[in-house]
mmCIF file of C-alpha atoms in Angstrom:
data_model
loop_
_atom_site.group_PDB
_atom_site.id
_atom_site.type_symbol
_atom_site.label_atom_id
_atom_site.label_comp_id
_atom_site.label_asym_id
_atom_site.label_seq_id
_atom_site.Cartn_x
_atom_site.Cartn_y
_atom_site.Cartn_z
ATOM 1 C CA MET T 27 19.914 48.855 1.340
ATOM 2 C CA GLN T 28 21.729 49.805 -1.882
ATOM 3 C CA ALA T 29 24.292 47.403 -3.337
ATOM 4 C CA VAL T 30 26.429 46.770 -6.394
ATOM 5 C CA GLN T 31 25.067 43.637 -8.056
ATOM 6 C CA PHE T 32 24.711 41.602 -11.237
ATOM 7 C CA THR T 33 22.186 38.969 -12.285
ATOM 8 C CA GLU T 34 24.295 37.339 -15.007
ATOM 9 C CA HIS T 35 27.940 37.053 -16.003
ATOM 10 C CA GLY T 36 29.316 39.317 -18.701
ATOM 11 C CA ASP T 37 30.918 42.651 -19.479
ATOM 12 C CA VAL T 38 30.644 45.745 -17.304
ATOM 13 C CA ASP T 39 27.149 46.447 -18.600
ATOM 14 C CA VAL T 40 25.764 43.671 -16.357
ATOM 15 C CA ILE T 41 26.659 45.699 -13.239
ATOM 16 C CA GLU T 42 23.845 47.564 -11.497
ATOM 17 C CA TYR T 43 23.546 49.611 -8.302
ATOM 18 C CA GLY T 44 20.200 49.508 -6.565
ATOM 19 C CA GLU T 45 17.967 48.024 -3.910
ATOM 20 C CA PHE T 46 19.018 44.732 -2.353
ATOM 21 C CA PRO T 47 17.678 42.912 0.735
ATOM 22 C CA ASP T 48 19.419 43.794 3.994
ATOM 23 C CA PRO T 49 21.731 40.974 5.127
ATOM 24 C CA GLU T 50 20.696 38.579 7.872
ATOM 25 C CA VAL T 51 23.006 38.585 10.899
ATOM 26 C CA GLY T 52 23.925 35.121 12.144
ATOM 27 C CA ARG T 53 25.093 34.188 15.634
ATOM 28 C CA GLU T 54 28.772 34.626 14.705
ATOM 29 C CA ASP T 55 28.267 37.535 12.294
ATOM 30 C CA VAL T 56 28.956 41.240 12.542
ATOM 31 C CA LEU T 57 26.793 43.734 10.658
ATOM 32 C CA VAL T 58 29.066 46.387 9.157
ATOM 33 C CA ASP T 59 27.938 49.826 8.035
ATOM 34 C CA VAL T 60 30.239 49.965 4.990
ATOM 35 C CA LYS T 61 32.082 53.256 4.523
ATOM 36 C CA ALA T 62 34.313 52.202 1.609
ATOM 37 C CA GLY T 63 35.113 49.179 -0.509
ATOM 38 C CA ALA T 64 37.955 48.419 -2.889
ATOM 39 C CA LEU T 65 38.274 46.421 -6.087
ATOM 40 C CA ASN T 66 40.595 43.585 -7.011
ATOM 41 C CA HIS T 67 41.034 41.699 -10.283
ATOM 42 C CA LEU T 68 39.086 38.964 -8.525
ATOM 43 C CA ASP T 69 35.987 41.146 -8.914
ATOM 44 C CA VAL T 70 36.500 41.276 -12.676
ATOM 45 C CA TRP T 71 36.938 37.498 -12.962
ATOM 46 C CA THR T 72 33.903 36.834 -10.777
ATOM 47 C CA ARG T 73 31.760 39.155 -12.874
ATOM 48 C CA ARG T 74 32.923 37.473 -16.083
ATOM 49 C CA GLY T 75 32.317 34.005 -14.599
ATOM 50 C CA LEU T 76 34.829 31.613 -13.040
ATOM 51 C CA PRO T 77 34.886 27.922 -14.028
ATOM 52 C CA GLY T 78 33.503 25.761 -11.229
ATOM 53 C CA VAL T 79 32.043 28.702 -9.283
ATOM 54 C CA ASP T 80 28.233 28.628 -9.334
ATOM 55 C CA LEU T 81 26.972 31.880 -7.836
ATOM 56 C CA GLU T 82 23.523 32.565 -6.471
ATOM 57 C CA MET T 83 22.092 35.454 -8.457
ATOM 58 C CA PRO T 84 21.797 38.338 -8.053
ATOM 59 C CA HIS T 85 25.361 38.479 -6.722
ATOM 60 C CA VAL T 86 26.959 41.302 -4.738
ATOM 61 C CA PRO T 87 30.701 41.458 -5.559
ATOM 62 C CA GLY T 88 33.537 42.809 -3.462
ATOM 63 C CA SER T 89 36.180 41.243 -1.210
ATOM 64 C CA ASP T 90 37.560 44.444 0.364
ATOM 65 C CA ALA T 91 35.646 46.865 2.576
ATOM 66 C CA ALA T 92 35.851 48.787 5.818
ATOM 67 C CA GLY T 93 33.273 50.378 8.062
ATOM 68 C CA VAL T 94 31.651 50.681 11.465
ATOM 69 C CA VAL T 95 30.141 47.800 13.437
ATOM 70 C CA GLN T 96 26.393 48.367 13.645
ATOM 71 C CA GLU T 97 25.221 45.109 15.232
ATOM 72 C CA VAL T 98 26.780 41.851 16.457
ATOM 73 C CA GLY T 99 25.469 38.297 16.635
ATOM 74 C CA GLU T 100 24.901 36.758 20.048
ATOM 75 C CA ASP T 101 28.096 34.626 19.915
ATOM 76 C CA VAL T 102 30.410 37.465 18.838
ATOM 77 C CA THR T 103 33.067 38.345 21.427
ATOM 78 C CA ARG T 104 35.715 40.403 19.603
ATOM 79 C CA PHE T 105 33.662 43.384 18.439
ATOM 80 C CA GLU T 106 30.887 45.666 19.606
ATOM 81 C CA PRO T 107 28.829 48.419 17.962
ATOM 82 C CA GLY T 108 30.906 51.461 17.071
ATOM 83 C CA ASP T 109 34.147 49.564 16.372
ATOM 84 C CA HIS T 110 36.008 50.277 13.134
ATOM 85 C CA VAL T 111 36.767 47.127 11.122
ATOM 86 C CA ALA T 112 38.154 45.908 7.792
ATOM 87 C CA VAL T 113 37.195 42.725 5.947
ATOM 88 C CA LEU T 114 39.543 39.741 5.625
ATOM 89 C CA ALA T 115 38.027 37.877 2.706
ATOM 90 C CA GLY T 116 39.269 34.289 3.173
ATOM 91 C CA VAL T 117 36.766 31.998 4.912
ATOM 92 C CA SER T 118 36.927 28.424 6.176
ATOM 93 C CA GLY T 119 33.820 27.125 7.876
ATOM 94 C CA GLY T 120 35.134 23.634 8.599
ATOM 95 C CA ASP T 121 36.636 22.003 11.662
ATOM 96 C CA ASP T 122 39.468 20.260 9.806
ATOM 97 C CA GLU T 123 43.171 19.969 10.557
ATOM 98 C CA PHE T 124 44.028 23.075 8.533
ATOM 99 C CA SER T 125 41.490 25.241 10.333
ATOM 100 C CA ARG T 126 42.847 24.004 13.661
ATOM 101 C CA LYS T 127 46.352 25.007 12.559
ATOM 102 C CA GLY T 128 45.040 28.488 11.906
ATOM 103 C CA ASP T 129 45.545 28.367 8.131
ATOM 104 C CA PRO T 130 42.113 28.473 6.490
ATOM 105 C CA THR T 131 43.700 28.895 3.045
ATOM 106 C CA LEU T 132 44.634 25.195 3.165
ATOM 107 C CA ALA T 133 41.202 23.975 4.254
ATOM 108 C CA PRO T 134 39.173 21.885 1.773
ATOM 109 C CA ASP T 135 36.200 24.233 2.147
ATOM 110 C CA PHE T 136 38.200 27.468 1.805
ATOM 111 C CA HIS T 137 36.224 30.170 0.010
ATOM 112 C CA ILE T 138 36.432 33.904 -0.558
ATOM 113 C CA ILE T 139 33.928 36.611 0.278
ATOM 114 C CA GLY T 140 32.814 38.197 -2.974
ATOM 115 C CA GLU T 141 33.917 35.239 -5.081
ATOM 116 C CA HIS T 142 32.113 32.174 -3.726
ATOM 117 C CA VAL T 143 29.649 33.941 -1.411
ATOM 118 C CA PRO T 144 28.047 37.416 -1.425
ATOM 119 C CA GLY T 145 30.510 40.277 -1.249
ATOM 120 C CA VAL T 146 30.715 43.593 0.556
ATOM 121 C CA HIS T 147 30.236 46.339 -2.052
ATOM 122 C CA SER T 148 27.009 47.442 -0.433
ATOM 123 C CA GLU T 149 25.761 49.806 2.258
ATOM 124 C CA LEU T 150 25.575 46.963 4.795
ATOM 125 C CA ALA T 151 27.438 43.658 5.022
ATOM 126 C CA ALA T 152 27.104 40.731 7.440
ATOM 127 C CA VAL T 153 30.596 39.300 7.902
ATOM 128 C CA PRO T 154 31.760 36.406 10.129
ATOM 129 C CA GLU T 155 33.576 37.697 13.201
ATOM 130 C CA ASP T 156 36.749 35.799 12.251
ATOM 131 C CA ASN T 157 36.855 37.666 8.930
ATOM 132 C CA LEU T 158 37.241 41.113 10.420
ATOM 133 C CA ALA T 159 40.317 42.986 11.579
ATOM 134 C CA PRO T 160 40.182 45.953 13.954
ATOM 135 C CA VAL T 161 41.053 49.341 12.438
ATOM 136 C CA PRO T 162 42.414 52.198 14.580
ATOM 137 C CA ASP T 163 40.172 55.266 14.712
ATOM 138 C CA GLY T 164 42.759 57.466 12.965
ATOM 139 C CA VAL T 165 42.959 55.375 9.775
ATOM 140 C CA ASP T 166 40.901 56.788 6.892
ATOM 141 C CA TRP T 167 38.266 54.591 5.268
ATOM 142 C CA GLU T 168 39.926 54.466 1.834
ATOM 143 C CA THR T 169 43.157 53.110 3.318
ATOM 144 C CA ALA T 170 41.306 50.627 5.526
ATOM 145 C CA ALA T 171 39.297 49.319 2.572
ATOM 146 C CA ALA T 172 42.153 49.195 0.061
ATOM 147 C CA ALA T 173 44.798 47.451 2.144
ATOM 148 C CA PRO T 174 43.616 44.043 3.392
ATOM 149 C CA LEU T 175 43.486 41.670 0.409
ATOM 150 C CA VAL T 176 46.548 42.856 -1.484
ATOM 151 C CA PHE T 177 48.837 43.419 1.490
ATOM 152 C CA GLN T 178 48.001 40.109 3.163
ATOM 153 C CA THR T 179 48.509 38.327 -0.172
ATOM 154 C CA ALA T 180 51.878 39.951 -0.843
ATOM 155 C CA TRP T 181 53.011 39.513 2.782
ATOM 156 C CA ARG T 182 52.350 35.770 2.780
ATOM 157 C CA MET T 183 53.908 35.371 -0.680
ATOM 158 C CA LEU T 184 57.186 37.060 0.140
ATOM 159 C CA ARG T 185 57.688 36.398 3.825
ATOM 160 C CA ASP T 186 55.980 33.095 4.644
ATOM 161 C CA ARG T 187 55.859 31.165 1.363
ATOM 162 C CA GLY T 188 58.874 32.725 -0.339
ATOM 163 C CA ASP T 189 61.048 33.022 2.797
ATOM 164 C CA LEU T 190 62.476 36.343 1.625
ATOM 165 C CA LYS T 191 65.759 37.389 3.232
ATOM 166 C CA ALA T 192 67.538 40.721 3.427
ATOM 167 C CA GLY T 193 70.011 41.220 0.607
ATOM 168 C CA GLU T 194 68.199 39.002 -1.879
ATOM 169 C CA LYS T 195 67.167 40.214 -5.325
ATOM 170 C CA VAL T 196 63.402 40.242 -5.992
ATOM 171 C CA LEU T 197 61.569 40.886 -9.252
ATOM 172 C CA VAL T 198 57.968 42.123 -8.849
ATOM 173 C CA LEU T 199 55.838 41.914 -11.988
ATOM 174 C CA GLY T 200 52.953 44.311 -12.515
ATOM 175 C CA ALA T 201 54.163 46.731 -9.857
ATOM 176 C CA SER T 202 51.346 49.187 -10.616
ATOM 177 C CA GLY T 203 48.600 46.765 -9.522
ATOM 178 C CA GLY T 204 47.304 46.052 -6.045
ATOM 179 C CA VAL T 205 49.431 43.021 -5.147
ATOM 180 C CA GLY T 206 52.373 44.365 -7.119
ATOM 181 C CA HIS T 207 52.607 47.726 -5.391
ATOM 182 C CA ALA T 208 52.226 46.017 -1.998
ATOM 183 C CA ALA T 209 54.970 43.511 -2.873
ATOM 184 C CA VAL T 210 57.401 46.292 -3.837
ATOM 185 C CA GLN T 211 56.968 47.916 -0.426
ATOM 186 C CA ILE T 212 57.228 44.655 1.517
ATOM 187 C CA ALA T 213 60.353 43.555 -0.364
ATOM 188 C CA ALA T 214 62.037 46.921 0.165
ATOM 189 C CA HIS T 215 61.089 46.882 3.861
ATOM 190 C CA ALA T 216 62.678 43.429 4.181
ATOM 191 C CA GLY T 217 65.981 44.766 2.844
ATOM 192 C CA ALA T 218 65.818 43.159 -0.598
ATOM 193 C CA GLU T 219 67.090 44.675 -3.841
ATOM 194 C CA VAL T 220 63.862 45.281 -5.743
ATOM 195 C CA PHE T 221 63.325 45.054 -9.494
ATOM 196 C CA ALA T 222 59.872 46.135 -10.707
ATOM 197 C CA THR T 223 58.035 46.046 -14.032
ATOM 198 C CA ALA T 224 55.252 48.329 -15.260
ATOM 199 C CA SER T 225 54.025 49.719 -18.586
ATOM 200 C CA SER T 226 54.660 53.481 -18.397
ATOM 201 C CA ASP T 227 57.178 55.995 -17.092
ATOM 202 C CA GLN T 228 54.631 57.318 -14.604
ATOM 203 C CA LYS T 229 53.917 53.864 -13.163
ATOM 204 C CA LEU T 230 57.646 53.124 -12.952
ATOM 205 C CA SER T 231 58.211 56.423 -11.155
ATOM 206 C CA TYR T 232 55.566 55.486 -8.578
ATOM 207 C CA ALA T 233 57.255 52.097 -8.106
ATOM 208 C CA GLU T 234 60.537 53.852 -7.384
ATOM 209 C CA GLU T 235 58.812 56.069 -4.804
ATOM 210 C CA LEU T 236 57.610 52.917 -3.029
ATOM 211 C CA GLY T 237 61.062 51.331 -2.896
ATOM 212 C CA ALA T 238 62.002 49.793 -6.258
ATOM 213 C CA ASP T 239 65.745 49.964 -6.950
ATOM 214 C CA HIS T 240 65.439 49.093 -10.646
ATOM 215 C CA THR T 241 62.461 49.541 -12.968
ATOM 216 C CA ILE T 242 61.710 47.945 -16.334
ATOM 217 C CA ASP T 243 59.073 48.987 -18.868
ATOM 218 C CA TYR T 244 57.814 45.583 -19.984
ATOM 219 C CA SER T 245 55.999 47.160 -22.943
ATOM 220 C CA GLU T 246 59.318 48.373 -24.360
ATOM 221 C CA GLU T 247 61.866 45.828 -23.093
ATOM 222 C CA ASP T 248 62.168 42.076 -22.601
ATOM 223 C CA PHE T 249 62.190 42.039 -18.819
ATOM 224 C CA ALA T 250 64.062 38.724 -18.496
ATOM 225 C CA SER T 251 66.930 40.026 -20.666
ATOM 226 C CA GLU T 252 66.957 43.298 -18.778
ATOM 227 C CA VAL T 253 67.104 41.490 -15.428
ATOM 228 C CA ARG T 254 70.037 39.428 -16.675
ATOM 229 C CA ASP T 255 71.836 42.602 -17.779
ATOM 230 C CA LEU T 256 71.191 44.343 -14.471
ATOM 231 C CA THR T 257 72.480 41.347 -12.475
ATOM 232 C CA ASP T 258 75.536 40.610 -14.668
ATOM 233 C CA GLY T 259 73.903 37.439 -15.964
ATOM 234 C CA ARG T 260 73.044 36.000 -12.538
ATOM 235 C CA GLY T 261 69.294 36.591 -12.300
ATOM 236 C CA VAL T 262 67.153 37.256 -9.222
ATOM 237 C CA ASP T 263 66.484 35.079 -6.196
ATOM 238 C CA MET T 264 62.693 35.483 -6.330
ATOM 239 C CA VAL T 265 60.073 36.451 -8.884
ATOM 240 C CA VAL T 266 56.629 37.598 -7.694
ATOM 241 C CA ASP T 267 54.295 36.683 -10.565
ATOM 242 C CA HIS T 268 50.536 37.217 -10.439
ATOM 243 C CA VAL T 269 50.252 37.763 -14.203
ATOM 244 C CA GLY T 270 50.298 34.169 -15.457
ATOM 245 C CA ALA T 271 50.590 32.878 -19.010
ATOM 246 C CA ASP T 272 52.002 36.021 -20.653
ATOM 247 C CA THR T 273 54.973 36.275 -18.275
ATOM 248 C CA TRP T 274 55.609 32.713 -17.104
ATOM 249 C CA GLN T 275 58.511 31.791 -19.375
ATOM 250 C CA ASP T 276 60.294 35.089 -18.801
ATOM 251 C CA SER T 277 59.691 34.789 -15.055
ATOM 252 C CA LEU T 278 61.516 31.454 -15.052
ATOM 253 C CA GLY T 279 64.195 32.977 -17.281
ATOM 254 C CA SER T 280 64.762 35.791 -14.775
ATOM 255 C CA LEU T 281 65.685 33.456 -11.915
ATOM 256 C CA ALA T 282 69.163 32.657 -10.683
ATOM 257 C CA LYS T 283 70.104 29.039 -10.020
ATOM 258 C CA GLY T 284 68.178 27.868 -6.982
ATOM 259 C CA GLY T 285 65.694 30.727 -7.340
ATOM 260 C CA ARG T 286 62.006 30.611 -6.616
ATOM 261 C CA LEU T 287 58.937 31.827 -8.454
ATOM 262 C CA VAL T 288 56.035 32.678 -6.151
ATOM 263 C CA THR T 289 52.596 32.989 -7.722
ATOM 264 C CA CYS T 290 49.188 33.988 -6.394
ATOM 265 C CA GLY T 291 47.220 34.434 -9.596
ATOM 266 C CA ALA T 292 46.988 34.269 -13.360
ATOM 267 C CA THR T 293 45.454 37.443 -14.759
ATOM 268 C CA THR T 294 46.444 36.544 -18.334
ATOM 269 C CA GLY T 295 45.613 32.859 -18.116
ATOM 270 C CA GLY T 296 46.350 29.838 -15.943
ATOM 271 C CA ARG T 297 47.757 27.398 -18.498
ATOM 272 C CA PRO T 298 51.117 28.760 -19.653
ATOM 273 C CA GLU T 299 53.775 26.916 -21.593
ATOM 274 C CA THR T 300 56.577 26.092 -19.194
ATOM 275 C CA ASP T 301 60.244 25.184 -19.498
ATOM 276 C CA ILE T 302 60.612 22.037 -17.404
ATOM 277 C CA ASN T 303 64.252 21.645 -18.415
ATOM 278 C CA ARG T 304 65.068 25.067 -16.966
ATOM 279 C CA ILE T 305 63.212 24.223 -13.741
ATOM 280 C CA PHE T 306 65.081 21.025 -12.959
ATOM 281 C CA TRP T 307 68.461 22.018 -14.410
ATOM 282 C CA ASN T 308 68.573 25.278 -12.442
ATOM 283 C CA GLN T 309 66.851 23.669 -9.421
ATOM 284 C CA LEU T 310 64.098 26.281 -9.380
ATOM 285 C CA SER T 311 61.128 26.252 -7.018
ATOM 286 C CA VAL T 312 57.597 27.168 -8.096
ATOM 287 C CA ILE T 313 55.547 28.133 -5.033
ATOM 288 C CA GLY T 314 51.831 28.812 -4.855
ATOM 289 C CA SER T 315 50.259 31.191 -2.346
ATOM 290 C CA THR T 316 46.708 32.321 -1.621
ATOM 291 C CA MET T 317 45.828 35.242 0.619
ATOM 292 C CA ALA T 318 46.905 34.707 4.275
ATOM 293 C CA THR T 319 45.988 33.427 7.694
ATOM 294 C CA PRO T 320 44.181 35.912 9.973
ATOM 295 C CA GLY T 321 47.356 36.277 12.031
ATOM 296 C CA GLN T 322 49.495 37.038 8.981
ATOM 297 C CA ALA T 323 46.904 39.507 7.715
ATOM 298 C CA GLU T 324 46.686 41.420 10.980
ATOM 299 C CA GLU T 325 50.494 41.455 11.244
ATOM 300 C CA VAL T 326 50.945 43.261 7.929
ATOM 301 C CA LEU T 327 47.923 45.489 8.492
ATOM 302 C CA GLU T 328 49.540 46.843 11.646
ATOM 303 C CA LEU T 329 52.322 48.111 9.349
ATOM 304 C CA VAL T 330 49.712 49.752 7.132
ATOM 305 C CA TRP T 331 47.908 51.356 10.062
ATOM 306 C CA ASP T 332 51.161 52.842 11.413
ATOM 307 C CA GLY T 333 52.148 54.230 7.988
ATOM 308 C CA THR T 334 55.043 51.875 7.216
ATOM 309 C CA PHE T 335 53.184 50.665 4.121
ATOM 310 C CA GLU T 336 50.856 52.752 1.968
ATOM 311 C CA PRO T 337 48.060 51.475 -0.258
ATOM 312 C CA ARG T 338 48.105 53.884 -3.198
ATOM 313 C CA ILE T 339 44.636 54.905 -4.394
ATOM 314 C CA ARG T 340 44.331 55.532 -8.121
ATOM 315 C CA GLU T 341 40.690 56.672 -8.003
ATOM 316 C CA THR T 342 37.691 56.810 -5.670
ATOM 317 C CA LEU T 343 34.231 56.455 -7.197
ATOM 318 C CA PRO T 344 30.654 56.138 -5.928
ATOM 319 C CA MET T 345 29.335 52.579 -5.955
ATOM 320 C CA SER T 346 26.817 53.638 -8.605
ATOM 321 C CA GLU T 347 29.854 53.960 -10.917
ATOM 322 C CA ALA T 348 31.126 50.446 -10.196
ATOM 323 C CA ALA T 349 31.153 49.665 -13.919
ATOM 324 C CA ARG T 350 33.734 52.406 -14.435
ATOM 325 C CA ALA T 351 35.746 51.031 -11.506
ATOM 326 C CA HIS T 352 35.851 47.630 -13.217
ATOM 327 C CA GLU T 353 37.005 49.277 -16.440
ATOM 328 C CA LEU T 354 39.918 50.926 -14.636
ATOM 329 C CA LEU T 355 41.184 47.497 -13.622
ATOM 330 C CA GLU T 356 40.507 45.807 -16.945
ATOM 331 C CA ASN T 357 42.252 48.578 -18.907
ATOM 332 C CA ARG T 358 45.154 48.822 -16.427
ATOM 333 C CA GLU T 359 44.571 52.533 -15.990
ATOM 334 C CA GLY T 360 46.572 54.167 -13.218
ATOM 335 C CA PHE T 361 48.639 52.941 -10.276
ATOM 336 C CA GLY T 362 47.355 51.229 -7.146
ATOM 337 C CA LYS T 363 43.853 50.487 -5.894
ATOM 338 C CA VAL T 364 40.389 51.577 -7.016
ATOM 339 C CA VAL T 365 38.002 52.433 -4.168
ATOM 340 C CA VAL T 366 34.201 52.572 -4.262
ATOM 341 C CA VAL T 367 32.066 54.376 -1.679
ATOM 342 C CA PRO T 368 28.329 53.934 -1.051
ATOM 343 C CA ASP T 369 26.495 56.811 -2.706
ATOM 344 C CA SER T 370 24.919 57.605 0.675
ATOM 345 C CA GLU T 371 28.398 58.318 2.069
ATOM 346 C CA ARG T 372 29.357 60.879 -0.587
#
């Protein structure tokens, strides 16, 4: 088969597209004929090299994909050849208390397809049965590939970890990115008043189309000061921050007393300066969140499949142009998700 791959960490020039051994199908695996994949910032970090993550090389990246079931392992019960499926990237292979509670993200052996183990940006992918969600026949492949990781992440952040309620004020940072544009839609759907940041008029206009009530160009304005002005000095009830070091202090400064900052990532660095005095004096909560349980993921995906939520696609490229796809994310070009399609499907 053909696959996106790299044999060493580095810049985009380490990415190749070429022959790779077909995957072996285990007893609990499903062999997927991949029709489309999608990128996340996780793919960029994995390619550059993550501390503590020792990959077997060559490595196939990719945590998002969708396609048709081609073959199933002998213990698989949920799928059969011909089914349409999408990948849910979080994996727990252990039989610990967290797995039994149905929350693999809390398991000691939790890992992510494409980050810790081979990914799915290839013509074929062998994926554990538990890491697939059914996709209705009418859903196009780009939507099915682009939705899972970002929508499940944003859904868990806002609804389950952040306990978002109707009428609350929510600030979403980086609203033009994958998690950000999903979070804007989920917050608006929940009945929140949504504040969104982005770096251009076009991106802010897209955020408004998806449900943002107020938009802030963070490249031109101090977003914490602007939030204070827009809320008559009160601040917001929740900040959704996946940016990290560059925004951390202003995220805390945007919160009302008793507010909560929910984070799922640190694109600009994971060791920010922090204002402890502000945290305890204003009784703020800092809440971490990673992806979602299978049940949470399938719950939000049902709202994607029925059209309630829309994964915006900024560009679709052949997998042979995966280096360009990585550049789009690194350079923050466009709004929404970048999709890659096997060259054989174009």
